[in-house]
């Protein structure tokens, strides 16, 4: 074991793997732009009260998972444990609502949660997220969901399930909460200690518990969708109808609640059978009151966050081949000091002309340099020796066919392109 290792629950993405990650991130960005979403970059840390006051004090994230510390100025700072509150904070701070009726933003950001690490669950992970702020139209809920579906399909992922639910609004929830509490009252001894606490503090969270005993105790619990008021019910029906129009299949999961208290109406989650216990690929929902709670004018909104690490695990376990380019166009193998100096210049010239090039910096034998060219996935090796230099030319070897031709240095870029 080396003396220094990455902290528990974190991951290194090595250069041999990172082209795949770049590919997926790039597909996400392109999909967002297709749907009219633009990137918002916010800081990795925020003042702590943005999260403590807006995510829900009794949520797992706020009560036990945040990376919170005092900075040297004595301010309480938290590494962002989710992406929506920071996005809304920026939306309100920069008054984005004044310039456009609907603001559509996406982000790619690191998220920090002090969770118990296991496969697919880390203390630092990456979320690809979007937020659409400014519309109550159920069509935009469907747009948000369809963007995720389109993105998953764009990277070749077809095996996932979409679960949806409506968790109502502050008007319909109290009645439901009471019904749930009445139901759970006689089953408290079957619940885990966390759910007993949830029963007291935030009963809807019990529905989300992964413990088998809790799930079976609550299997016949009342369903929130039976308690929705007319407005929430109509909204939910319209979201479903739009999804059917878009040919997006879904199942209604009446027990689906999201991890934060700001959600209203639509809630959804994408799950993959390939992920074991941590099967949530991504999720999101509507949050019609959060903008106002963060200090903006009332603005309905909806969004999602998709976990990049879990997505990469799913891609791998399904054996999906991503069409990534890992190689370079050419590797310059040089022999002798003069040729080495010429190689430095030639590499720079070729790179400036848009040809991807690498070269040797270790003074190895020609044979060893050719091996490196092969390892780097170079399509061509450009061989530069004293003879070639004297003729202002290079030998270009096609690495796949081993065919060799001589090309004058002035024509090299065009030939390689
Ligand atoms: P959440 O904000 O908890 O709904 O998370 C959104 C998505 O981020 C989840 O569906 C997961 O794909 C991913 N995610 C959440 N927490 C973690 C974690 N601790 N490690 C890795 N991925 C996570």
Short mmCIF file of C-alpha atoms and ligand atoms in Angstrom, two decimals:
data_model
loop_
_atom_site.label_atom_id
_atom_site.label_comp_id
_atom_site.label_asym_id
_atom_site.label_seq_id
_atom_site.Cartn_x
_atom_site.Cartn_y
_atom_site.Cartn_z
CA UNK A 1 0.00 0.00 0.00
CA UNK A 2 1.53 3.37 -0.93
CA UNK A 3 1.95 5.92 1.85
CA UNK A 4 -0.59 8.29 0.33
CA UNK A 5 -3.91 7.08 -1.02
CA UNK A 6 -7.06 8.94 -2.06
CA UNK A 7 -9.53 9.53 0.79
CA UNK A 8 -12.11 6.83 1.47
CA UNK A 9 -15.13 7.08 -0.80
CA UNK A 10 -13.37 9.00 -3.58
CA UNK A 11 -12.24 7.87 -7.02
CA UNK A 12 -9.42 8.60 -9.42
CA UNK A 13 -10.36 8.46 -13.09
CA UNK A 14 -7.15 7.39 -14.80
CA UNK A 15 -6.01 8.67 -18.21
CA UNK A 16 -6.76 5.28 -19.79
CA UNK A 17 -10.41 5.63 -18.72
CA UNK A 18 -10.98 9.38 -18.90
CA UNK A 19 -11.74 9.53 -22.66
CA UNK A 20 -14.93 7.57 -21.92
CA UNK A 21 -15.90 9.99 -19.17
CA UNK A 22 -15.20 12.93 -21.47
CA UNK A 23 -17.29 11.30 -24.18
CA UNK A 24 -20.27 10.86 -21.86
CA UNK A 25 -19.98 14.38 -20.44
CA UNK A 26 -19.75 15.75 -23.95
CA UNK A 27 -22.88 13.82 -25.02
CA UNK A 28 -24.67 15.28 -22.01
CA UNK A 29 -23.66 18.83 -22.94
CA UNK A 30 -24.71 18.30 -26.55
CA UNK A 31 -28.05 16.84 -25.52
CA UNK A 32 -28.67 19.80 -23.22
CA UNK A 33 -27.91 22.24 -26.02
CA UNK A 34 -30.29 20.34 -28.32
CA UNK A 35 -33.05 21.02 -25.81
CA UNK A 36 -32.05 24.68 -25.36
CA UNK A 37 -30.29 24.39 -21.99
CA UNK A 38 -27.14 26.43 -21.26
CA UNK A 39 -24.44 25.73 -18.73
CA UNK A 40 -24.39 27.35 -15.31
CA UNK A 41 -21.17 27.00 -13.33
CA UNK A 42 -21.44 27.64 -9.62
CA UNK A 43 -18.83 27.35 -6.87
CA UNK A 44 -18.00 24.00 -5.29
CA UNK A 45 -18.85 25.42 -1.88
CA UNK A 46 -21.60 27.68 -0.62
CA UNK A 47 -22.54 29.25 2.70
CA UNK A 48 -23.95 26.45 4.84
CA UNK A 49 -27.37 27.96 5.49
CA UNK A 50 -28.27 27.70 1.78
CA UNK A 51 -28.50 23.96 2.37
CA UNK A 52 -29.59 23.74 6.01
CA UNK A 53 -32.51 26.11 5.44
CA UNK A 54 -33.68 24.75 2.11
CA UNK A 55 -33.08 21.01 1.79
CA UNK A 56 -34.87 19.98 4.98
CA UNK A 57 -33.24 19.77 8.41
CA UNK A 58 -34.29 16.16 8.93
CA UNK A 59 -33.08 14.85 5.57
CA UNK A 60 -30.15 12.43 5.70
CA UNK A 61 -28.00 14.87 3.74
CA UNK A 62 -28.45 17.82 6.09
CA UNK A 63 -28.56 15.86 9.33
CA UNK A 64 -25.49 13.70 8.80
CA UNK A 65 -23.79 13.90 5.43
CA UNK A 66 -22.60 17.42 4.77
CA UNK A 67 -18.94 18.41 4.57
CA UNK A 68 -19.19 21.55 6.65
CA UNK A 69 -16.32 23.59 8.04
CA UNK A 70 -15.46 27.08 9.20
CA UNK A 71 -13.22 29.01 6.86
CA UNK A 72 -10.44 31.22 8.19
CA UNK A 73 -12.85 34.13 8.32
CA UNK A 74 -15.14 32.21 10.68
CA UNK A 75 -17.88 31.67 8.07
CA UNK A 76 -19.60 28.31 7.88
CA UNK A 77 -18.98 26.76 4.47
CA UNK A 78 -20.37 23.54 2.99
CA UNK A 79 -19.11 21.58 -0.01
CA UNK A 80 -22.20 21.34 -2.17
CA UNK A 81 -24.21 18.20 -1.33
CA UNK A 82 -26.58 18.68 -4.29
CA UNK A 83 -26.90 20.90 -7.34
CA UNK A 84 -30.35 22.46 -7.24
CA UNK A 85 -30.06 24.88 -4.30
CA UNK A 86 -26.82 26.42 -5.70
CA UNK A 87 -28.44 26.78 -9.13
CA UNK A 88 -31.46 28.50 -7.62
CA UNK A 89 -29.18 30.70 -5.48
CA UNK A 90 -27.40 31.85 -8.66
CA UNK A 91 -30.71 32.29 -10.50
CA UNK A 92 -31.99 34.58 -7.73
CA UNK A 93 -28.69 36.40 -7.12
CA UNK A 94 -28.28 37.30 -10.80
CA UNK A 95 -31.97 37.94 -11.35
CA UNK A 96 -32.05 35.60 -14.33
CA UNK A 97 -35.84 35.54 -14.24
CA UNK A 98 -35.90 39.19 -15.38
CA UNK A 99 -34.34 38.46 -18.76
CA UNK A 100 -36.25 35.36 -19.86
CA UNK A 101 -39.62 33.92 -18.84
CA UNK A 102 -38.15 30.42 -18.71
CA UNK A 103 -34.50 29.85 -17.86
CA UNK A 104 -33.12 26.48 -18.85
CA UNK A 105 -29.75 25.60 -17.35
CA UNK A 106 -27.54 22.58 -17.01
CA UNK A 107 -24.53 21.81 -14.86
CA UNK A 108 -21.79 19.24 -14.49
CA UNK A 109 -20.55 19.34 -10.93
CA UNK A 110 -18.93 17.52 -8.07
CA UNK A 111 -21.22 16.65 -5.16
CA UNK A 112 -20.00 15.83 -1.65
CA UNK A 113 -21.82 13.65 0.88
CA UNK A 114 -20.37 11.87 3.88
CA UNK A 115 -22.05 8.53 3.15
CA UNK A 116 -20.98 4.98 3.93
CA UNK A 117 -19.00 4.09 0.80
CA UNK A 118 -19.95 1.02 -1.23
CA UNK A 119 -20.15 0.12 -4.92
CA UNK A 120 -21.86 3.05 -6.64
CA UNK A 121 -21.92 5.19 -3.50
CA UNK A 122 -19.08 7.59 -2.91
CA UNK A 123 -18.26 10.59 -0.76
CA UNK A 124 -17.54 12.67 -3.84
CA UNK A 125 -19.50 12.05 -7.03
CA UNK A 126 -20.39 13.92 -10.18
CA UNK A 127 -23.87 14.98 -11.17
CA UNK A 128 -25.06 15.94 -14.59
CA UNK A 129 -28.07 18.09 -13.89
CA UNK A 130 -30.60 20.40 -15.46
CA UNK A 131 -33.08 22.91 -14.09
CA UNK A 132 -35.94 24.59 -15.96
CA UNK A 133 -37.13 27.62 -14.03
CA UNK A 134 -40.22 29.68 -14.78
CA UNK A 135 -42.98 27.36 -15.96
CA UNK A 136 -45.74 25.37 -14.31
CA UNK A 137 -46.64 23.67 -17.61
CA UNK A 138 -46.59 19.86 -17.19
CA UNK A 139 -45.10 19.77 -20.70
CA UNK A 140 -41.83 21.04 -19.26
CA UNK A 141 -41.78 18.22 -16.67
CA UNK A 142 -42.05 15.89 -19.67
CA UNK A 143 -39.31 17.84 -21.48
CA UNK A 144 -36.96 17.48 -18.50
CA UNK A 145 -37.62 13.73 -18.30
CA UNK A 146 -37.30 13.35 -22.07
CA UNK A 147 -33.91 15.08 -22.05
CA UNK A 148 -32.59 12.43 -19.65
CA UNK A 149 -34.10 9.65 -21.78
CA UNK A 150 -32.60 11.16 -24.94
CA UNK A 151 -29.19 11.46 -23.26
CA UNK A 152 -29.23 7.86 -22.01
CA UNK A 153 -30.22 6.64 -25.47
CA UNK A 154 -27.53 8.80 -27.10
CA UNK A 155 -24.85 6.93 -25.20
CA UNK A 156 -26.39 3.57 -26.03
CA UNK A 157 -28.08 2.92 -22.68
CA UNK A 158 -31.53 1.45 -23.21
CA UNK A 159 -31.93 -0.75 -20.16
CA UNK A 160 -33.38 1.46 -17.47
CA UNK A 161 -36.72 1.98 -15.87
CA UNK A 162 -38.41 5.33 -15.30
CA UNK A 163 -40.48 5.60 -12.14
CA UNK A 164 -42.72 8.56 -11.55
CA UNK A 165 -44.92 9.80 -8.74
CA UNK A 166 -46.54 12.97 -7.55
CA UNK A 167 -45.72 14.09 -4.04
CA UNK A 168 -48.32 16.85 -4.08
CA UNK A 169 -47.93 20.30 -2.62
CA UNK A 170 -48.05 21.86 0.85
CA UNK A 171 -51.84 21.90 0.55
CA UNK A 172 -52.39 18.21 -0.11
CA UNK A 173 -49.52 16.83 1.95
CA UNK A 174 -50.71 17.44 5.56
CA UNK A 175 -53.78 15.21 5.07
CA UNK A 176 -51.59 12.49 3.61
CA UNK A 177 -49.00 12.86 6.33
CA UNK A 178 -51.70 12.31 8.94
CA UNK A 179 -53.00 9.22 7.15
CA UNK A 180 -49.48 7.81 6.94
CA UNK A 181 -48.77 8.50 10.61
CA UNK A 182 -52.07 6.83 11.59
CA UNK A 183 -51.13 3.82 9.49
CA UNK A 184 -47.58 3.55 10.86
CA UNK A 185 -48.56 4.06 14.52
CA UNK A 186 -49.38 0.36 15.06
CA UNK A 187 -46.32 -0.82 13.16
CA UNK A 188 -43.61 1.17 14.93
CA UNK A 189 -41.94 -1.89 16.46
CA UNK A 190 -41.37 -3.30 12.96
CA UNK A 191 -39.55 -0.17 11.77
CA UNK A 192 -35.81 0.47 11.93
CA UNK A 193 -34.53 3.12 14.41
CA UNK A 194 -34.10 5.64 11.57
CA UNK A 195 -37.70 5.17 10.49
CA UNK A 196 -38.93 5.57 14.05
CA UNK A 197 -37.14 8.91 14.02
CA UNK A 198 -38.58 9.68 10.58
CA UNK A 199 -42.04 8.81 11.92
CA UNK A 200 -41.63 11.63 14.43
CA UNK A 201 -39.89 14.17 12.24
CA UNK A 202 -40.57 13.57 8.55
CA UNK A 203 -42.89 10.58 8.06
CA UNK A 204 -42.82 10.59 4.24
CA UNK A 205 -39.13 9.69 4.38
CA UNK A 206 -40.14 6.29 5.80
CA UNK A 207 -41.42 5.35 2.34
CA UNK A 208 -37.92 5.67 0.95
CA UNK A 209 -36.25 3.35 3.50
CA UNK A 210 -34.30 0.51 1.92
CA UNK A 211 -34.65 -1.81 4.98
CA UNK A 212 -36.67 -4.90 4.07
CA UNK A 213 -38.59 -4.85 7.40
CA UNK A 214 -39.65 -1.25 6.92
CA UNK A 215 -40.71 -1.91 3.35
CA UNK A 216 -42.87 -4.85 4.34
CA UNK A 217 -44.36 -2.99 7.33
CA UNK A 218 -45.40 -0.17 5.02
CA UNK A 219 -46.38 -2.21 2.00
CA UNK A 220 -50.07 -1.31 2.33
CA UNK A 221 -49.48 2.24 3.49
CA UNK A 222 -51.83 4.89 2.09
CA UNK A 223 -50.67 6.34 -1.22
CA UNK A 224 -50.02 10.03 -1.69
CA UNK A 225 -51.57 10.00 -5.15
CA UNK A 226 -54.92 9.16 -3.51
CA UNK A 227 -54.65 12.36 -1.47
CA UNK A 228 -53.73 14.81 -4.24
CA UNK A 229 -55.84 17.94 -4.59
CA UNK A 230 -57.45 18.65 -7.99
CA UNK A 231 -54.60 20.84 -9.26
CA UNK A 232 -51.83 18.38 -8.39
CA UNK A 233 -53.87 15.48 -9.73
CA UNK A 234 -54.48 17.22 -13.05
CA UNK A 235 -50.81 18.16 -13.32
CA UNK A 236 -49.75 14.56 -12.71
CA UNK A 237 -52.21 13.23 -15.28
CA UNK A 238 -50.97 15.68 -17.88
CA UNK A 239 -47.32 14.77 -17.25
CA UNK A 240 -48.24 11.12 -17.85
CA UNK A 241 -50.18 11.97 -20.96
CA UNK A 242 -47.22 13.95 -22.41
CA UNK A 243 -44.86 11.08 -21.61
CA UNK A 244 -47.17 8.70 -23.46
CA UNK A 245 -47.25 11.13 -26.41
CA UNK A 246 -43.44 11.09 -26.42
CA UNK A 247 -43.46 7.29 -26.30
CA UNK A 248 -41.54 7.27 -23.03
CA UNK A 249 -42.52 4.29 -20.90
CA UNK A 250 -42.81 4.68 -17.15
CA UNK A 251 -44.24 3.02 -14.11
CA UNK A 252 -46.02 4.85 -11.32
CA UNK A 253 -44.31 4.18 -8.00
CA UNK A 254 -46.54 5.56 -5.23
CA UNK A 255 -43.70 5.13 -2.71
CA UNK A 256 -41.22 7.24 -4.66
CA UNK A 257 -40.21 10.27 -2.59
CA UNK A 258 -37.13 12.34 -3.21
CA UNK A 259 -34.29 12.93 -0.75
CA UNK A 260 -34.98 16.63 -0.19
CA UNK A 261 -37.98 18.45 1.22
CA UNK A 262 -38.23 21.11 -1.49
CA UNK A 263 -39.90 18.82 -4.03
CA UNK A 264 -43.53 19.33 -5.03
CA UNK A 265 -45.79 17.52 -7.51
CA UNK A 266 -43.77 15.49 -10.03
CA UNK A 267 -41.01 13.20 -8.70
CA UNK A 268 -39.15 10.74 -10.87
CA UNK A 269 -36.23 8.38 -10.81
CA UNK A 270 -34.33 6.33 -13.36
CA UNK A 271 -33.24 2.95 -12.06
CA UNK A 272 -30.99 0.31 -13.53
CA UNK A 273 -31.21 -3.39 -12.75
CA UNK A 274 -27.43 -3.56 -13.14
CA UNK A 275 -26.52 -1.45 -10.14
CA UNK A 276 -27.40 -3.66 -7.15
CA UNK A 277 -28.41 -1.82 -3.99
CA UNK A 278 -27.49 1.63 -5.30
CA UNK A 279 -29.76 1.29 -8.30
CA UNK A 280 -30.76 4.94 -8.80
CA UNK A 281 -29.18 6.21 -11.99
CA UNK A 282 -30.68 9.64 -11.56
CA UNK A 283 -33.71 11.46 -10.36
CA UNK A 284 -35.46 14.74 -10.12
CA UNK A 285 -38.73 16.51 -9.81
CA UNK A 286 -40.61 19.73 -9.51
CA UNK A 287 -39.84 22.31 -6.82
CA UNK A 288 -42.36 25.11 -7.16
CA UNK A 289 -41.57 26.90 -3.88
CA UNK A 290 -37.78 26.79 -3.66
CA UNK A 291 -37.03 29.94 -5.66
CA UNK A 292 -39.27 31.97 -3.37
CA UNK A 293 -37.78 30.35 -0.27
CA UNK A 294 -34.30 31.31 -1.48
CA UNK A 295 -35.45 34.91 -1.89
CA UNK A 296 -36.68 35.19 -5.47
CA UNK A 297 -40.16 35.88 -6.72
CA UNK A 298 -42.48 32.86 -6.90
CA UNK A 299 -41.11 30.74 -9.76
CA UNK A 300 -42.16 27.18 -10.47
CA UNK A 301 -39.32 24.91 -11.54
CA UNK A 302 -38.37 21.36 -12.36
CA UNK A 303 -35.04 19.55 -12.82
CA UNK A 304 -32.96 16.42 -12.35
CA UNK A 305 -29.53 15.17 -11.32
CA UNK A 306 -27.93 12.09 -12.86
CA UNK A 307 -24.97 10.36 -11.24
CA UNK A 308 -22.05 10.09 -13.64
CA UNK A 309 -20.12 7.40 -11.71
CA UNK A 310 -23.16 5.10 -11.54
CA UNK A 311 -23.81 5.67 -15.20
CA UNK A 312 -20.23 4.62 -16.04
CA UNK A 313 -20.66 1.49 -13.88
CA UNK A 314 -23.88 0.64 -15.75
CA UNK A 315 -22.27 1.21 -19.13
CA UNK A 316 -19.47 -1.11 -18.12
CA UNK A 317 -21.65 -3.86 -16.71
CA UNK A 318 -23.86 -3.82 -19.82
CA UNK A 319 -20.76 -4.01 -22.02
CA UNK A 320 -21.73 -0.87 -23.94
CA UNK A 321 -18.84 0.12 -26.23
CA UNK A 322 -18.44 3.89 -26.36
CA UNK A 323 -17.00 5.06 -29.67
CA UNK A 324 -14.13 7.00 -28.12
CA UNK A 325 -10.98 8.05 -29.96
CA UNK A 326 -8.06 7.28 -27.67
CA UNK A 327 -5.20 7.28 -30.12
CA UNK A 328 -3.18 10.08 -31.67
CA UNK A 329 -2.54 10.69 -35.35
CA UNK A 330 1.21 10.49 -35.25
CA UNK A 331 4.22 9.75 -33.07
CA UNK A 332 7.57 11.24 -34.07
CA UNK A 333 10.41 8.82 -33.53
CA UNK A 334 13.77 10.54 -33.87
CA UNK A 335 17.37 9.35 -33.87
CA UNK A 336 20.26 11.60 -32.91
CA UNK A 337 20.34 15.03 -31.32
CA UNK A 338 19.76 17.06 -34.48
CA UNK A 339 16.75 14.96 -35.40
CA UNK A 340 15.43 15.31 -31.84
CA UNK A 341 15.66 19.11 -32.11
CA UNK A 342 13.90 18.98 -35.48
CA UNK A 343 11.22 16.72 -33.97
CA UNK A 344 10.40 19.31 -31.30
CA UNK A 345 9.83 21.91 -34.02
CA UNK A 346 7.94 19.54 -36.29
CA UNK A 347 5.62 18.37 -33.48
CA UNK A 348 4.74 21.99 -32.69
CA UNK A 349 4.10 22.82 -36.35
CA UNK A 350 1.87 19.78 -36.83
CA UNK A 351 -0.06 20.47 -33.62
CA UNK A 352 -0.62 24.05 -34.77
CA UNK A 353 -2.11 22.62 -37.93
CA UNK A 354 -4.49 20.47 -35.93
CA UNK A 355 -2.70 17.14 -36.19
CA UNK A 356 -2.46 15.29 -32.85
CA UNK A 357 1.18 14.38 -32.31
CA UNK A 358 3.41 13.03 -29.59
CA UNK A 359 7.13 12.34 -29.57
CA UNK A 360 9.92 10.71 -27.60
CA UNK A 361 11.58 12.55 -24.70
CA UNK A 362 13.58 9.66 -23.25
CA UNK A 363 16.26 9.05 -25.90
CA UNK A 364 15.23 5.41 -26.41
CA UNK A 365 16.17 3.21 -29.34
CA UNK A 366 14.10 3.42 -32.50
CA UNK A 367 12.59 0.02 -31.72
CA UNK A 368 11.56 1.17 -28.24
CA UNK A 369 10.10 4.38 -29.69
CA UNK A 370 8.02 2.36 -32.15
CA UNK A 371 6.65 0.32 -29.23
CA UNK A 372 5.60 3.54 -27.48
CA UNK A 373 3.95 4.76 -30.70
CA UNK A 374 1.97 1.53 -30.75
CA UNK A 375 0.98 1.84 -27.07
CA UNK A 376 -0.23 5.39 -27.64
CA UNK A 377 -2.45 4.18 -30.48
CA UNK A 378 -0.65 6.32 -33.09
CA UNK A 379 -1.95 5.80 -36.64
CA UNK A 380 1.42 6.78 -38.09
CA UNK A 381 5.00 6.90 -36.92
CA UNK A 382 7.06 9.74 -38.36
CA UNK A 383 10.67 8.58 -38.42
CA UNK A 384 13.28 11.32 -38.42
CA UNK A 385 16.98 10.49 -38.73
CA UNK A 386 20.05 12.27 -40.04
CA UNK A 387 19.38 11.00 -43.60
CA UNK A 388 15.80 12.19 -43.61
CA UNK A 389 16.83 15.56 -42.17
CA UNK A 390 19.41 16.07 -44.87
CA UNK A 391 16.64 15.59 -47.45
CA UNK A 392 14.16 17.74 -45.48
CA UNK A 393 11.87 14.71 -45.42
CA UNK A 394 10.56 12.06 -43.04
CA UNK A 395 9.64 8.40 -43.31
CA UNK A 396 5.96 7.95 -42.53
CA UNK A 397 5.01 4.48 -41.41
CA UNK A 398 1.41 3.32 -41.33
CA UNK A 399 1.30 1.48 -38.00
CA UNK A 400 -1.49 -0.88 -39.05
CA UNK A 401 -0.15 -1.97 -42.46
CA UNK A 402 3.57 -1.30 -41.82
CA UNK A 403 3.68 0.46 -45.23
CA UNK A 404 6.31 3.22 -45.38
CA UNK A 405 6.56 6.26 -47.62
CA UNK A 406 8.87 9.26 -47.70
CA UNK A 407 7.16 12.64 -47.38
CA UNK A 408 8.81 16.05 -47.54
CA UNK A 409 8.51 17.96 -44.25
CA UNK A 410 6.61 20.80 -45.95
CA UNK A 411 3.89 18.40 -47.10
CA UNK A 412 3.69 16.34 -43.93
CA UNK A 413 0.73 18.10 -42.30
CA UNK A 414 -1.41 17.87 -45.45
CA UNK A 415 -0.48 14.24 -45.99
CA UNK A 416 -1.38 13.31 -42.41
CA UNK A 417 -4.58 15.32 -42.44
P1 LIG B 1 -29.93 12.59 -5.49
O1 LIG B 1 -29.64 14.04 -5.48
O2 LIG B 1 -29.62 11.91 -4.18
O3 LIG B 1 -31.26 12.21 -6.05
O4 LIG B 1 -28.87 11.98 -6.51
C1 LIG B 1 -29.01 12.05 -7.88
C2 LIG B 1 -28.18 10.95 -8.49
O5 LIG B 1 -26.82 11.12 -8.13
C3 LIG B 1 -28.53 9.57 -7.97
O6 LIG B 1 -29.59 9.02 -8.69
C4 LIG B 1 -27.25 8.82 -8.18
O7 LIG B 1 -27.12 8.39 -9.53
C5 LIG B 1 -26.20 9.87 -7.93
N1 LIG B 1 -25.71 9.79 -6.53
C6 LIG B 1 -26.30 10.24 -5.41
N2 LIG B 1 -25.54 10.02 -4.33
C7 LIG B 1 -24.43 9.39 -4.76
C8 LIG B 1 -23.25 8.89 -4.13
N3 LIG B 1 -23.06 9.00 -2.82
N4 LIG B 1 -22.31 8.31 -4.91
C9 LIG B 1 -22.47 8.19 -6.24
N5 LIG B 1 -23.56 8.66 -6.90
C10 LIG B 1 -24.54 9.24 -6.18
#
